[in-house]
Short mmCIF file of C-alpha atoms in Angstrom, two decimals:
data_model
loop_
_atom_site.label_atom_id
_atom_site.label_comp_id
_atom_site.label_asym_id
_atom_site.label_seq_id
_atom_site.Cartn_x
_atom_site.Cartn_y
_atom_site.Cartn_z
CA UNK A 1043 14.03 41.30 27.61
CA UNK A 1044 13.35 38.24 25.51
CA UNK A 1045 14.14 38.67 21.83
CA UNK A 1046 10.71 37.61 20.64
CA UNK A 1047 9.02 40.08 23.02
CA UNK A 1048 10.89 43.22 21.96
CA UNK A 1049 8.43 44.13 19.19
CA UNK A 1050 5.44 43.49 21.44
CA UNK A 1051 6.75 45.53 24.37
CA UNK A 1052 7.99 48.54 22.41
CA UNK A 1053 4.89 48.62 20.17
CA UNK A 1054 2.62 48.40 23.20
CA UNK A 1055 4.56 51.17 24.93
CA UNK A 1056 4.35 53.51 21.91
CA UNK A 1057 0.65 53.00 21.29
CA UNK A 1058 -0.12 53.26 25.00
CA UNK A 1059 1.66 56.63 25.17
CA UNK A 1060 -0.41 57.88 22.24
CA UNK A 1061 -3.66 56.62 23.83
CA UNK A 1062 -2.85 58.14 27.25
CA UNK A 1063 -1.90 61.49 25.67
CA UNK A 1064 -5.18 61.54 23.75
CA UNK A 1065 -7.27 60.63 26.81
CA UNK A 1066 -5.52 63.12 29.13
CA UNK A 1067 -5.32 66.02 26.68
CA UNK A 1068 -7.35 65.66 23.45
CA UNK A 1069 -6.48 69.24 22.48
CA UNK A 1070 -2.73 68.67 22.74
CA UNK A 1071 -3.12 65.41 20.81
CA UNK A 1072 -4.97 67.23 18.04
CA UNK A 1073 -2.37 70.03 17.88
CA UNK A 1074 0.55 67.60 17.63
CA UNK A 1075 -1.29 65.63 14.92
CA UNK A 1076 -1.97 68.83 12.96
CA UNK A 1077 1.70 69.86 13.08
CA UNK A 1078 2.78 66.47 11.77
CA UNK A 1079 0.07 66.66 9.11
CA UNK A 1080 1.24 70.09 7.89
CA UNK A 1081 4.85 68.91 7.61
CA UNK A 1082 3.90 65.82 5.59
CA UNK A 1083 1.30 67.47 3.35
CA UNK A 1084 3.36 70.58 2.60
CA UNK A 1085 6.47 68.63 1.67
CA UNK A 1086 5.70 65.02 0.80
CA UNK A 1087 2.32 64.80 -0.96
CA UNK A 1088 4.13 63.63 -4.09
CA UNK A 1089 5.64 60.64 -2.25
CA UNK A 1090 2.21 59.07 -1.68
CA UNK A 1091 1.24 59.56 -5.34
CA UNK A 1092 4.41 58.07 -6.81
CA UNK A 1093 4.55 55.14 -4.39
CA UNK A 1094 0.95 54.06 -5.04
CA UNK A 1095 1.29 54.35 -8.83
CA UNK A 1096 4.57 52.42 -8.63
CA UNK A 1097 2.84 49.58 -6.78
CA UNK A 1098 0.20 49.33 -9.53
CA UNK A 1099 2.86 49.20 -12.25
CA UNK A 1100 4.83 46.54 -10.37
CA UNK A 1101 1.70 44.42 -9.83
CA UNK A 1102 0.98 44.55 -13.57
CA UNK A 1103 4.57 43.60 -14.35
CA UNK A 1104 4.38 40.50 -12.12
CA UNK A 1105 1.16 39.27 -13.76
CA UNK A 1106 2.76 39.21 -17.22
CA UNK A 1107 6.26 38.25 -16.11
CA UNK A 1108 8.01 34.86 -16.05
CA UNK A 1109 7.49 34.84 -12.27
CA UNK A 1110 3.70 34.52 -12.57
CA UNK A 1111 3.68 30.71 -12.30
CA UNK A 1112 5.67 30.59 -9.05
CA UNK A 1113 3.49 29.15 -6.31
CA UNK A 1114 3.16 30.80 -2.88
CA UNK A 1115 4.30 27.72 -1.02
CA UNK A 1116 5.70 24.40 -2.13
CA UNK A 1117 5.07 23.42 -5.75
CA UNK A 1118 2.64 20.75 -4.51
CA UNK A 1119 0.63 23.13 -2.26
CA UNK A 1120 -2.92 24.07 -3.23
CA UNK A 1121 -5.30 26.78 -1.85
CA UNK A 1122 -6.71 26.17 1.62
CA UNK A 1123 -9.95 28.11 1.04
CA UNK A 1124 -12.47 28.12 -1.81
CA UNK A 1125 -12.46 31.14 -4.12
CA UNK A 1126 -15.70 32.44 -2.59
CA UNK A 1127 -14.49 32.20 1.03
CA UNK A 1128 -11.11 33.65 -0.01
CA UNK A 1129 -12.74 36.59 -1.74
CA UNK A 1130 -15.15 37.30 1.14
CA UNK A 1131 -12.33 37.34 3.71
CA UNK A 1132 -9.98 39.59 1.74
CA UNK A 1133 -12.87 41.88 0.74
CA UNK A 1134 -14.03 42.33 4.35
CA UNK A 1135 -10.51 42.92 5.60
CA UNK A 1136 -9.46 45.18 2.73
CA UNK A 1137 -12.27 47.75 2.64
CA UNK A 1138 -14.92 46.96 5.21
CA UNK A 1139 -16.54 49.97 6.85
CA UNK A 1140 -15.23 52.45 4.28
CA UNK A 1141 -17.55 51.17 1.56
CA UNK A 1142 -20.65 51.86 3.64
CA UNK A 1143 -19.26 55.11 5.04
CA UNK A 1144 -18.22 56.66 1.70
CA UNK A 1145 -20.38 54.73 -0.80
CA UNK A 1146 -22.95 57.49 -1.30
CA UNK A 1147 -21.33 60.54 0.26
CA UNK A 1148 -18.05 60.63 -1.69
CA UNK A 1149 -19.60 60.75 -5.19
CA UNK A 1150 -22.07 63.38 -3.95
CA UNK A 1151 -19.26 65.54 -2.56
CA UNK A 1152 -17.39 65.40 -5.88
CA UNK A 1153 -20.69 66.13 -7.66
CA UNK A 1154 -21.12 69.27 -5.51
CA UNK A 1155 -17.48 70.40 -5.74
CA UNK A 1156 -15.93 69.16 -9.01
CA UNK A 1157 -12.51 70.61 -9.87
CA UNK A 1158 -12.84 73.14 -12.69
CA UNK A 1159 -16.37 72.01 -13.61
CA UNK A 1160 -19.92 73.19 -13.08
CA UNK A 1161 -21.50 71.63 -9.99
CA UNK A 1162 -24.44 69.37 -10.79
CA UNK A 1163 -23.57 69.01 -14.49
CA UNK A 1164 -23.11 65.82 -16.50
CA UNK A 1165 -19.36 66.46 -16.44
CA UNK A 1166 -19.55 66.75 -12.65
CA UNK A 1167 -21.28 63.36 -12.49
CA UNK A 1168 -18.54 61.75 -14.59
CA UNK A 1169 -15.92 63.44 -12.43
CA UNK A 1170 -17.60 62.13 -9.27
CA UNK A 1171 -17.55 58.57 -10.56
CA UNK A 1172 -14.02 58.81 -11.88
CA UNK A 1173 -12.59 60.05 -8.57
CA UNK A 1174 -14.46 57.42 -6.56
CA UNK A 1175 -13.20 54.70 -8.89
CA UNK A 1176 -9.62 55.96 -8.57
CA UNK A 1177 -9.76 55.96 -4.77
CA UNK A 1178 -11.42 52.55 -4.44
CA UNK A 1179 -10.39 50.74 -7.62
CA UNK A 1180 -7.21 48.98 -8.71
CA UNK A 1181 -4.70 51.18 -6.86
CA UNK A 1182 -5.40 50.25 -3.21
CA UNK A 1183 -5.86 46.58 -4.07
CA UNK A 1184 -2.56 46.52 -5.99
CA UNK A 1185 -0.84 47.91 -2.90
CA UNK A 1186 -2.40 45.18 -0.75
CA UNK A 1187 -1.43 42.57 -3.34
CA UNK A 1188 2.27 43.49 -3.38
CA UNK A 1189 2.63 43.29 0.38
CA UNK A 1190 0.46 40.17 0.63
CA UNK A 1191 2.44 38.50 -2.16
CA UNK A 1192 5.79 39.37 -0.56
CA UNK A 1193 4.72 38.05 2.84
CA UNK A 1194 3.19 34.86 1.44
CA UNK A 1195 6.26 34.19 -0.72
CA UNK A 1196 8.75 34.42 2.15
CA UNK A 1197 6.45 32.80 4.69
CA UNK A 1198 5.27 29.79 2.70
CA UNK A 1199 8.01 29.31 0.10
CA UNK A 1200 11.07 30.29 2.14
CA UNK A 1201 9.75 29.27 5.60
CA UNK A 1202 10.35 32.74 7.08
CA UNK A 1203 8.30 34.08 10.02
CA UNK A 1204 5.03 35.88 9.22
CA UNK A 1205 6.52 39.33 9.82
CA UNK A 1206 6.92 42.45 7.66
CA UNK A 1207 10.68 42.32 8.30
CA UNK A 1208 10.84 38.88 6.60
CA UNK A 1209 10.16 40.62 3.27
CA UNK A 1210 13.59 42.27 3.54
CA UNK A 1211 15.63 39.06 3.88
CA UNK A 1212 17.30 39.47 0.44
CA UNK A 1213 18.48 42.97 1.41
CA UNK A 1214 19.19 42.73 5.15
CA UNK A 1215 20.06 39.07 5.47
CA UNK A 1216 18.95 36.87 8.35
CA UNK A 1217 21.05 38.72 10.93
CA UNK A 1218 19.78 42.10 9.76
CA UNK A 1219 16.15 41.00 9.92
CA UNK A 1220 16.64 39.72 13.46
CA UNK A 1221 18.58 42.84 14.46
CA UNK A 1222 17.57 46.45 15.27
CA UNK A 1223 16.61 47.36 11.68
CA UNK A 1224 14.27 44.39 11.31
CA UNK A 1225 12.71 45.00 14.71
CA UNK A 1226 12.18 48.68 13.85
CA UNK A 1227 10.35 47.68 10.65
CA UNK A 1228 8.07 45.35 12.63
CA UNK A 1229 7.39 48.00 15.28
CA UNK A 1230 6.47 50.52 12.55
CA UNK A 1231 4.16 47.91 11.00
CA UNK A 1232 2.36 47.41 14.31
CA UNK A 1233 2.00 51.14 15.00
CA UNK A 1234 0.81 51.85 11.44
CA UNK A 1235 -1.71 49.01 11.66
CA UNK A 1236 -3.14 50.16 14.99
CA UNK A 1237 -3.64 53.75 13.78
CA UNK A 1238 -5.08 52.63 10.43
CA UNK A 1239 -7.61 50.32 12.04
CA UNK A 1240 -8.47 52.87 14.73
CA UNK A 1241 -9.24 55.36 11.94
CA UNK A 1242 -11.59 52.86 10.30
CA UNK A 1243 -13.26 51.99 13.60
CA UNK A 1244 -13.72 55.68 14.31
CA UNK A 1245 -15.50 56.17 10.97
CA UNK A 1246 -17.68 53.14 11.61
CA UNK A 1247 -18.61 54.37 15.06
CA UNK A 1248 -19.52 57.80 13.70
CA UNK A 1249 -21.81 56.31 11.06
CA UNK A 1250 -23.48 53.80 13.38
CA UNK A 1251 -24.15 56.58 15.90
CA UNK A 1252 -25.36 58.91 13.12
CA UNK A 1253 -27.67 56.18 11.80
CA UNK A 1254 -29.13 55.53 15.26
CA UNK A 1255 -29.86 59.24 15.64
CA UNK A 1256 -31.33 59.65 12.16
CA UNK A 1257 -33.47 56.50 12.27
CA UNK A 1258 -34.42 56.19 15.95
CA UNK A 1259 -33.78 59.63 17.46
CA UNK A 1260 -31.03 58.42 19.82
CA UNK A 1261 -28.79 61.42 20.45
CA UNK A 1262 -25.39 61.11 18.76
CA UNK A 1263 -22.73 62.13 21.28
CA UNK A 1264 -19.46 60.82 22.66
CA UNK A 1265 -21.29 58.67 25.24
CA UNK A 1266 -23.25 56.82 22.55
CA UNK A 1267 -20.02 56.37 20.59
CA UNK A 1268 -18.32 54.96 23.71
CA UNK A 1269 -21.11 52.40 24.12
CA UNK A 1270 -20.85 51.39 20.44
CA UNK A 1271 -17.08 50.92 20.70
CA UNK A 1272 -17.40 48.95 23.96
CA UNK A 1273 -20.01 46.53 22.57
CA UNK A 1274 -18.12 46.09 19.29
CA UNK A 1275 -14.84 45.49 21.15
CA UNK A 1276 -16.35 42.63 23.15
CA UNK A 1277 -17.74 41.07 19.96
CA UNK A 1278 -14.62 41.35 17.80
CA UNK A 1279 -12.34 40.08 20.57
CA UNK A 1280 -14.68 37.12 20.98
CA UNK A 1281 -14.55 36.52 17.22
CA UNK A 1282 -10.76 36.80 16.92
CA UNK A 1283 -10.16 34.42 19.82
CA UNK A 1284 -12.42 31.86 18.11
CA UNK A 1285 -9.81 31.40 15.39
CA UNK A 1286 -9.56 31.95 11.65
CA UNK A 1287 -11.81 29.10 10.51
CA UNK A 1288 -14.62 29.84 12.95
CA UNK A 1289 -15.16 33.49 13.88
CA UNK A 1290 -13.35 35.38 11.10
CA UNK A 1291 -14.40 33.13 8.21
CA UNK A 1292 -18.02 33.05 9.38
CA UNK A 1293 -18.21 36.84 9.78
CA UNK A 1294 -16.59 37.38 6.39
CA UNK A 1295 -19.20 35.20 4.68
CA UNK A 1296 -21.99 37.07 6.53
CA UNK A 1297 -20.46 40.38 5.36
CA UNK A 1298 -20.43 39.27 1.74
CA UNK A 1299 -24.06 38.13 1.91
CA UNK A 1300 -25.25 41.36 3.55
CA UNK A 1301 -23.20 43.56 1.20
CA UNK A 1302 -24.53 41.72 -1.86
CA UNK A 1303 -28.11 42.05 -0.55
CA UNK A 1304 -27.70 45.77 0.10
CA UNK A 1305 -26.12 46.33 -3.32
CA UNK A 1306 -28.79 44.35 -5.15
CA UNK A 1307 -31.60 46.02 -3.22
CA UNK A 1308 -30.22 49.49 -3.94
CA UNK A 1309 -29.80 48.68 -7.64
CA UNK A 1310 -33.42 47.47 -7.86
CA UNK A 1311 -35.04 50.46 -6.12
CA UNK A 1312 -32.70 52.98 -7.72
CA UNK A 1313 -32.53 54.45 -11.24
CA UNK A 1314 -31.15 51.35 -12.96
CA UNK A 1315 -30.35 52.91 -16.34
CA UNK A 1316 -28.63 55.90 -14.70
CA UNK A 1317 -26.53 53.46 -12.66
CA UNK A 1318 -25.48 51.63 -15.83
CA UNK A 1319 -24.73 54.92 -17.61
CA UNK A 1320 -22.66 56.31 -14.75
CA UNK A 1321 -20.78 53.02 -14.43
CA UNK A 1322 -19.95 53.00 -18.15
CA UNK A 1323 -18.99 56.69 -18.37
CA UNK A 1324 -17.03 56.54 -15.13
CA UNK A 1325 -15.06 53.47 -16.24
CA UNK A 1326 -14.21 55.16 -19.53
CA UNK A 1327 -12.86 58.33 -17.91
CA UNK A 1328 -11.14 56.28 -15.18
CA UNK A 1329 -9.18 54.19 -17.67
CA UNK A 1330 -8.47 57.08 -20.04
CA UNK A 1331 -7.02 59.38 -17.37
CA UNK A 1332 -5.67 56.82 -14.90
CA UNK A 1333 -1.99 57.84 -15.09
CA UNK A 1334 -2.57 61.60 -15.21
CA UNK A 1335 -5.04 61.47 -12.30
CA UNK A 1336 -2.73 59.22 -10.28
CA UNK A 1337 -0.07 61.93 -10.47
CA UNK A 1338 -2.41 64.96 -10.26
CA UNK A 1339 -1.44 67.78 -7.87
CA UNK A 1340 -3.82 70.74 -7.49
CA UNK A 1341 -2.18 74.20 -7.18
CA UNK A 1342 -3.26 74.81 -3.57
CA UNK A 1343 -2.73 71.25 -2.38
CA UNK A 1344 -6.01 71.44 -0.48
CA UNK A 1345 -8.11 69.07 -2.58
CA UNK A 1346 -5.31 66.56 -3.08
CA UNK A 1347 -4.60 66.29 0.67
CA UNK A 1348 -8.30 66.08 1.57
CA UNK A 1349 -9.00 63.30 -0.91
CA UNK A 1350 -6.18 61.54 -2.78
CA UNK A 1351 -3.47 61.73 -0.14
CA UNK A 1352 -5.94 60.87 2.63
CA UNK A 1353 -7.00 57.73 0.81
CA UNK A 1354 -3.48 56.70 -0.21
CA UNK A 1355 -2.32 57.18 3.38
CA UNK A 1356 -5.30 55.21 4.70
CA UNK A 1357 -4.58 52.31 2.34
CA UNK A 1358 -0.86 52.40 3.20
CA UNK A 1359 -1.79 52.32 6.89
CA UNK A 1360 -3.87 49.20 6.17
CA UNK A 1361 -1.16 47.51 4.06
CA UNK A 1362 0.65 45.68 6.91
CA UNK A 1363 -2.53 44.23 8.40
CA UNK A 1364 -4.36 43.48 5.13
CA UNK A 1365 -1.14 42.20 3.53
CA UNK A 1366 -0.37 39.68 6.26
CA UNK A 1367 -4.02 38.63 6.51
CA UNK A 1368 -4.33 38.05 2.75
CA UNK A 1369 -1.00 36.20 2.80
CA UNK A 1370 -2.25 34.00 5.64
CA UNK A 1371 -5.30 32.87 3.62
CA UNK A 1372 -3.55 32.57 0.22
CA UNK A 1373 -1.08 29.72 0.61
CA UNK A 1374 -0.90 27.52 -2.50
CA UNK A 1375 -1.96 30.11 -5.09
CA UNK A 1376 0.35 31.16 -7.93
CA UNK A 1377 1.68 34.72 -8.11
CA UNK A 1378 -0.42 35.42 -11.21
CA UNK A 1379 -3.59 33.96 -9.71
CA UNK A 1380 -2.96 35.82 -6.46
CA UNK A 1381 -2.46 39.27 -8.01
CA UNK A 1382 -5.40 38.98 -10.41
CA UNK A 1383 -7.67 37.71 -7.63
CA UNK A 1384 -6.61 40.30 -5.06
CA UNK A 1385 -6.47 43.26 -7.46
CA UNK A 1386 -9.11 42.99 -10.17
CA UNK A 1387 -12.05 41.17 -8.55
CA UNK A 1388 -12.40 43.34 -5.40
CA UNK A 1389 -11.65 46.51 -7.41
CA UNK A 1390 -14.51 45.74 -9.81
CA UNK A 1391 -16.83 45.07 -6.85
CA UNK A 1392 -15.91 48.46 -5.33
CA UNK A 1393 -16.48 50.24 -8.65
CA UNK A 1394 -19.94 48.68 -8.99
CA UNK A 1395 -20.67 49.63 -5.36
CA UNK A 1396 -19.87 53.33 -5.93
CA UNK A 1397 -21.76 53.34 -9.23
CA UNK A 1398 -24.92 52.16 -7.46
CA UNK A 1399 -24.83 54.20 -4.25
CA UNK A 1400 -23.27 57.27 -5.84
CA UNK A 1401 -26.00 57.33 -8.50
CA UNK A 1402 -28.74 56.97 -5.86
CA UNK A 1403 -27.47 60.17 -4.23
CA UNK A 1404 -26.62 62.16 -7.36
CA UNK A 1405 -29.99 61.30 -8.94
CA UNK A 1406 -31.72 63.28 -6.15
CA UNK A 1407 -30.23 66.53 -7.45
CA UNK A 1408 -27.66 69.16 -6.54
CA UNK A 1409 -29.62 70.77 -3.70
CA UNK A 1410 -30.16 67.42 -2.02
CA UNK A 1411 -26.48 66.50 -2.42
CA UNK A 1412 -25.40 69.80 -0.84
CA UNK A 1413 -27.66 69.22 2.16
CA UNK A 1414 -26.86 65.51 2.59
CA UNK A 1415 -23.09 65.95 2.47
CA UNK A 1416 -23.08 68.50 5.28
CA UNK A 1417 -23.11 65.60 7.76
CA UNK A 1418 -21.02 62.78 6.30
CA UNK A 1419 -22.12 60.00 8.65
CA UNK A 1420 -25.87 60.40 7.94
CA UNK A 1421 -25.66 60.95 4.16
CA UNK A 1422 -26.38 57.32 3.23
CA UNK A 1423 -29.48 57.16 5.42
CA UNK A 1424 -30.78 60.44 3.94
CA UNK A 1425 -30.35 58.98 0.46
CA UNK A 1426 -32.26 55.81 1.36
CA UNK A 1427 -35.11 57.81 2.91
CA UNK A 1428 -35.97 59.13 -0.57
CA UNK A 1429 -36.54 55.69 -2.07
CA UNK A 1430 -39.13 52.97 -1.68
CA UNK A 1431 -38.12 50.37 0.93
CA UNK A 1432 -35.37 52.79 2.01
CA UNK A 1433 -35.97 51.99 5.68
CA UNK A 1434 -35.27 48.32 5.04
CA UNK A 1435 -32.02 49.19 3.23
CA UNK A 1436 -31.04 51.53 6.08
CA UNK A 1437 -31.53 48.70 8.54
CA UNK A 1438 -29.43 46.32 6.42
CA UNK A 1439 -26.75 49.01 6.15
CA UNK A 1440 -26.69 49.40 9.93
CA UNK A 1441 -26.24 45.65 10.41
CA UNK A 1442 -23.56 45.57 7.70
CA UNK A 1443 -21.73 48.43 9.40
CA UNK A 1444 -21.67 46.43 12.62
CA UNK A 1445 -20.45 43.22 10.97
CA UNK A 1446 -17.84 45.08 8.89
CA UNK A 1447 -16.75 46.86 12.08
CA UNK A 1448 -16.30 43.55 13.89
CA UNK A 1449 -14.68 41.63 11.00
CA UNK A 1450 -12.12 44.37 10.23
CA UNK A 1451 -11.22 44.71 13.89
CA UNK A 1452 -11.00 40.98 14.59
CA UNK A 1453 -8.80 40.44 11.51
CA UNK A 1454 -6.53 43.27 12.68
CA UNK A 1455 -6.46 41.90 16.22
CA UNK A 1456 -5.43 38.49 14.87
CA UNK A 1457 -2.70 40.03 12.70
CA UNK A 1458 -1.35 42.28 15.47
CA UNK A 1459 -1.07 39.16 17.60
CA UNK A 1460 1.02 37.55 14.81
CA UNK A 1461 3.23 40.63 14.40
CA UNK A 1462 4.04 40.66 18.12
CA UNK A 1463 4.51 36.88 18.47
CA UNK A 1464 7.46 36.54 16.07
CA UNK A 1465 5.13 35.69 13.20
CA UNK A 1466 3.26 32.87 14.96
CA UNK A 1467 0.31 31.90 12.75
CA UNK A 1468 -1.72 31.15 15.88
CA UNK A 1469 -0.98 33.96 18.36
CA UNK A 1470 -2.10 33.70 21.97
CA UNK A 1471 -5.52 34.99 23.01
CA UNK A 1472 -3.80 37.20 25.59
CA UNK A 1473 -2.08 39.23 22.88
CA UNK A 1474 -5.23 39.38 20.73
CA UNK A 1475 -7.22 40.74 23.67
CA UNK A 1476 -4.50 43.29 24.46
CA UNK A 1477 -4.44 44.67 20.93
CA UNK A 1478 -8.22 44.56 20.68
CA UNK A 1479 -8.50 46.86 23.67
CA UNK A 1480 -5.69 49.17 22.51
CA UNK A 1481 -7.16 49.79 19.06
CA UNK A 1482 -10.61 50.44 20.58
CA UNK A 1483 -9.14 53.01 22.98
CA UNK A 1484 -7.25 54.72 20.15
CA UNK A 1485 -10.44 54.92 18.07
CA UNK A 1486 -12.12 56.61 21.04
CA UNK A 1487 -9.19 59.03 21.39
CA UNK A 1488 -9.45 60.02 17.72
CA UNK A 1489 -13.19 60.68 18.07
CA UNK A 1490 -12.67 62.75 21.23
CA UNK A 1491 -9.97 64.80 19.47
CA UNK A 1492 -12.06 66.03 16.56
CA UNK A 1493 -13.90 63.30 14.69
CA UNK A 1494 -13.38 62.80 10.95
CA UNK A 1495 -10.83 65.61 10.59
CA UNK A 1496 -8.52 64.08 13.21
CA UNK A 1497 -9.07 60.61 11.75
CA UNK A 1498 -7.81 61.87 8.39
CA UNK A 1499 -4.89 63.77 9.92
CA UNK A 1500 -3.54 60.90 12.00
CA UNK A 1501 -3.86 58.33 9.20
CA UNK A 1502 -1.82 60.50 6.80
CA UNK A 1503 0.98 61.15 9.31
CA UNK A 1504 1.26 57.58 10.61
CA UNK A 1505 1.39 56.06 7.12
CA UNK A 1506 4.33 58.12 5.82
CA UNK A 1507 7.20 55.91 7.11
CA UNK A 1508 5.49 52.82 5.72
CA UNK A 1509 5.27 54.39 2.25
CA UNK A 1510 9.08 54.31 2.16
CA UNK A 1511 9.10 50.71 3.42
CA UNK A 1512 6.83 49.72 0.51
CA UNK A 1513 9.33 51.09 -2.02
CA UNK A 1514 12.13 49.00 -0.51
CA UNK A 1515 9.86 45.94 -0.45
CA UNK A 1516 9.56 46.10 -4.27
CA UNK A 1517 13.35 45.96 -4.55
CA UNK A 1518 13.51 43.07 -2.09
CA UNK A 1519 10.86 40.79 -3.64
CA UNK A 1520 12.32 41.45 -7.12
CA UNK A 1521 15.74 40.40 -5.89
CA UNK A 1522 14.28 37.23 -4.33
CA UNK A 1523 12.36 36.25 -7.48
CA UNK A 1524 15.39 36.82 -9.72
CA UNK A 1525 17.52 34.72 -7.39
CA UNK A 1526 15.00 31.86 -7.43
CA UNK A 1527 14.84 31.92 -11.22
CA UNK A 1528 18.65 31.85 -11.47
CA UNK A 1529 18.82 28.91 -9.06
CA UNK A 1530 16.20 27.00 -11.07
CA UNK A 1531 18.07 27.75 -14.29
CA UNK A 1532 21.30 26.40 -12.77
CA UNK A 1533 19.54 23.22 -11.65
CA UNK A 1534 18.01 22.72 -15.11
CA UNK A 1535 21.36 23.40 -16.78
CA UNK A 1536 23.10 20.98 -14.43
CA UNK A 1537 20.47 18.30 -15.12
CA UNK A 1538 20.82 18.89 -18.86
CA UNK A 1539 24.62 18.57 -18.72
CA UNK A 1540 24.36 15.42 -16.58
CA UNK A 1541 21.88 13.91 -19.03
CA UNK A 1542 24.14 14.82 -21.96
CA UNK A 1543 27.19 13.26 -20.26
CA UNK A 1544 25.17 10.11 -19.51
CA UNK A 1545 24.19 9.79 -23.17
CA UNK A 1546 27.83 10.21 -24.25
CA UNK A 1547 28.94 7.52 -21.81
CA UNK A 1548 26.23 5.16 -23.04
CA UNK A 1549 27.28 5.70 -26.68
CA UNK A 1550 30.93 5.16 -25.80
CA UNK A 1551 30.12 1.88 -23.99
CA UNK A 1552 28.08 0.70 -26.98
CA UNK A 1553 30.92 1.49 -29.38
CA UNK A 1554 33.47 -0.34 -27.22
CA UNK A 1555 31.15 -3.34 -26.96
CA UNK A 1556 30.68 -3.34 -30.75
#
């Protein structure tokens, strides 16, 4: 077995076993997933909370630290993409389908079932916004930023392969990274990425199918979902094999345009002053209670596993793929510029998004929210149907779902090709096609095994090992940055001493000549 094929072969074997098990026996697949879920949730909920808060704190530290001016690449390198193209690509890869899927329904669900508050009250509205902001704000983007930064640093500044294992060079050494431990890290990264993307694709398929049924009366069943996945798979494989500058960049720019149009349209037809009020109040509560909410554990554990832990696990599952993708498009930026750009700008966009779409739903009242949230995938279309030009917005949302679906999947396909090609920045089309098909099949398996519930269960279980890897990555990148600063200090000191000795010699020569 060739060394550079070990990760590809073992990863493909593992994911294929999971896919085959799910296709042959969906019930057994669901039962095994539930057992793993119960073990993780009953014993390790706190791990997800502490890890994600720790990543936010570390990101903040790097922005204000002496390491902020270090460039991700050579000191003479400059960014390859414009700020707009860079933002559109990382935004599409980092959130994608989830924004459309949860944009209206999550705030409404919190509005209907606020913890310790009266449903439908002003306090419930603030709670709904606060929780949505926590789940989609700074925290997930800080997690992406740390992994993306680590990968870009080692890849472009230290000339290491574009692999997750490269992040651990300061701890494992070159031999350790190339050995069994490094290969295991890369295999876990591939498996986590495939399950995370399959979860997202499953959600997108559910909402596209739900939208087709709600708007056009096409029956939403597994056969329709199979057709949607098949068509999308052909399109995103085509896009990913077109390369980064053509397919992926073009789709990302289309996504940004459609998302901005949908957001602006919704803000215009919606209750504008209520949107502004909810944004302001939500931001205030979000900032005020950020730390306490980040560490909050409810007594039963039910709410926290359904919401916070699900989201943290989903973002952790996306960290390998989003991290390497953001790293790939961020060469030449400084650490400070990178973290601020990756963390604050997209987080603010997500907060505005939930302010607009959450308010559109909440403004229709408690009874409407209760009814709309009974079927998650159709909630957005029900909200739009109550507003002028709602049909047009529903149509834009459907198109955006499709383009987000394709752009997230083609980015993941590209990255999986890199992971299983020893970090090659231009993986072969054969590997992209292979992973494109595998993640589509896994999305289908998850839908066949129980829909949204199974999607949530599998994402939480598969992300747990990578949560531990993220903790070690903080130690590793810190060690690397300290080492670089020490080396620079030694060089500067050496230059200073040499210059001082030269001056002394010059003075001595002048004295002797005199």
